[in-house]
Amino acid sequence: MCVFCVSETDISQRFSAGSPHLPWDHPYYDIARHQIIEVAGDDNFGRKVIVFNACRMPPQHELDHHKMLMYLKATLDQYVESDYTLIYFHHGLTSENKPSLSWLRDAYREFDRKYKKNIKALYIVHPTMFIKTLLILFKPLIRFFFFNYIQCCEKVFAPLQISSVFAFLSHLYVSDHQTNFNIRQR
């Protein structure tokens, strides 16, 4: 049996996104051990907060990006039936660890309505000019209602100030890499 071929029932029985550690024989262990994707808890409205840390991504040759996408989908599958918030920490993404544009396109196509209908906020923390430009360029292609959920934040704690969707960022473990970048930006 292929290690990558796992049924949804097998994943739900053996996979707990709330736990930061998976058994070493779990199909997504090699992705989860980097803690790129974490379930951080609930926001003030009781919605799950899922965090994606770009700074924790290893170099491209050490990470199977397709498998990371499947791990992200498996994590989201546990929460997409109810409202949730996604926080993406962009700082730390370098030319060595960033996925290709074709992978980003494929990832966007992979997330169908099931994943988009209950997302209530997508925070992009520490966006670069490239990310901001991409958002402007793709605005006509992104559905209007979804585009309204995207918030760019220059500082780690900015979502507390700019949105009616309050995440418990004070309880959220923010990596030292992100915090140090935030301090340098002051």
XYZ file of C-alpha atoms in Angstrom:
186
model
C 0.000 0.000 0.000
C 1.241 3.459 -0.875
C 2.073 5.627 2.157
C 0.471 8.632 0.459
C -2.789 6.790 -0.323
C -4.817 7.150 2.862
C -8.592 7.050 3.073
C -10.448 9.948 4.700
C -11.712 7.662 7.474
C -8.147 6.568 8.213
C -7.021 10.193 8.395
C -9.829 11.224 10.738
C -9.132 8.287 13.045
C -5.372 8.847 13.276
C -5.037 12.583 12.698
C -5.728 15.178 15.356
C -4.875 18.664 14.137
C -5.187 19.954 17.689
C -2.127 17.937 18.614
C 1.211 19.410 17.518
C 2.788 15.964 17.285
C 1.849 13.035 15.113
C 3.200 9.508 15.464
C 6.324 8.971 13.363
C 4.497 6.439 11.178
C 1.673 8.852 10.299
C 1.508 9.680 6.560
C 1.847 13.421 7.284
C 4.511 13.188 9.997
C 7.262 14.561 7.738
C 5.144 17.693 7.136
C 3.689 18.087 10.649
C 7.077 17.895 12.365
C 7.982 21.308 10.911
C 4.868 22.866 12.527
C 4.198 24.917 9.402
C 0.449 24.495 9.885
C -1.045 24.743 13.361
C -4.476 24.986 14.911
C -4.030 27.857 17.364
C -7.369 27.710 19.158
C -10.528 29.791 18.892
C -11.074 33.492 18.282
C -13.500 35.652 20.291
C -16.413 34.348 18.226
C -15.575 30.679 18.813
C -14.139 30.139 15.333
C -11.071 27.956 14.903
C -7.877 29.832 14.072
C -5.501 27.998 11.737
C -1.987 29.401 11.331
C 0.402 28.899 8.405
C 4.028 29.840 9.232
C 6.167 30.388 6.123
C 9.306 30.829 8.229
C 9.105 27.176 9.265
C 9.148 25.848 5.719
C 12.333 23.930 4.958
C 14.164 24.318 1.624
C 12.236 23.164 -1.456
C 14.261 19.999 -1.917
C 13.374 18.869 1.646
C 9.613 19.393 1.398
C 7.021 17.719 -0.778
C 4.755 20.694 -1.519
C 1.941 18.515 -2.851
C 1.960 16.513 0.368
C 1.968 19.763 2.376
C -1.139 20.832 0.455
C -2.829 17.522 1.279
C -1.882 18.003 4.962
C -3.351 21.519 4.900
C -6.556 20.154 3.366
C -6.706 17.347 5.964
C -6.312 19.951 8.725
C -8.951 22.251 7.244
C -11.343 19.350 6.585
C -11.838 19.052 10.329
C -13.057 22.656 10.617
C -14.515 23.837 7.277
C -18.056 22.794 8.141
C -18.150 25.703 10.604
C -16.661 29.203 10.505
C -12.872 29.549 10.774
C -10.055 32.087 10.455
C -6.757 31.614 8.637
C -3.584 33.531 9.575
C -0.630 33.397 7.172
C 2.751 34.638 8.452
C 4.645 35.521 5.283
C 7.955 36.670 6.778
C 10.615 33.992 6.460
C 9.648 32.839 3.000
C 12.809 32.929 0.894
C 13.819 31.854 -2.581
C 15.081 28.618 -1.001
C 11.810 27.568 0.592
C 9.030 29.172 -1.422
C 6.784 27.052 -3.620
C 6.516 27.743 -7.322
C 3.793 29.938 -8.827
C 2.382 26.897 -10.603
C 2.021 25.185 -7.208
C 0.173 28.256 -5.878
C -2.162 28.145 -8.873
C -2.795 24.432 -8.345
C -3.353 25.000 -4.618
C -5.921 27.718 -5.324
C -7.744 25.361 -7.691
C -7.618 22.577 -5.111
C -9.625 24.593 -2.577
C -13.188 24.373 -3.776
C -16.293 26.007 -2.340
C -16.230 23.707 0.683
C -13.108 25.491 1.965
C -14.119 29.015 0.956
C -17.701 29.218 2.181
C -16.999 29.343 5.940
C -13.710 31.226 6.053
C -14.436 34.467 7.874
C -10.993 36.079 7.700
C -7.650 35.535 6.018
C -4.899 37.579 7.640
C -1.642 37.954 5.739
C 0.909 39.128 8.301
C 4.104 40.835 7.068
C 3.133 40.841 3.374
C 5.771 41.866 0.867
C 5.152 44.243 -1.995
C 5.017 41.168 -4.246
C 2.115 39.709 -2.224
C 0.277 43.025 -2.264
C 0.797 43.287 -6.029
C -0.478 39.729 -6.552
C -3.605 40.553 -4.579
C -4.233 43.618 -6.749
C -3.596 41.689 -9.962
C -5.792 38.759 -8.988
C -8.584 40.867 -7.515
C -10.713 40.494 -10.687
C -10.307 36.708 -10.491
C -11.119 36.400 -6.785
C -14.785 36.480 -5.889
C -15.782 39.812 -4.388
C -17.128 38.411 -1.110
C -13.946 36.380 -0.515
C -11.664 39.315 -1.304
C -13.363 41.264 1.507
C -12.133 38.660 4.025
C -8.464 39.230 3.156
C -6.613 41.580 5.509
C -2.944 42.509 5.151
C -1.235 43.269 8.459
C 2.165 44.908 8.714
C 2.589 43.935 12.369
C 1.871 40.694 14.210
C -0.772 42.228 16.470
C -2.384 44.436 13.815
C -5.492 42.224 13.353
C -6.604 43.308 16.815
C -6.774 46.888 15.574
C -8.026 46.626 11.994
C -10.871 44.171 11.994
C -14.118 43.274 13.657
C -12.871 39.676 13.616
C -10.727 39.493 16.752
C -8.278 36.623 17.008
C -6.789 35.708 20.341
C -3.337 36.663 19.138
C -2.164 37.213 22.701
C -2.717 33.480 23.303
C -1.274 32.522 19.938
C 2.277 31.258 19.955
C 4.088 33.533 17.537
C 7.494 32.220 16.554
C 10.602 34.105 17.680
C 11.396 34.646 14.003
C 8.124 36.570 13.519
C 8.371 38.470 16.807
C 11.945 39.582 16.120
C 10.953 40.775 12.649
C 8.052 42.683 14.183
C 10.388 44.388 16.697
C 12.851 45.359 13.932
C 9.985 46.973 11.993
C 9.233 49.482 14.767
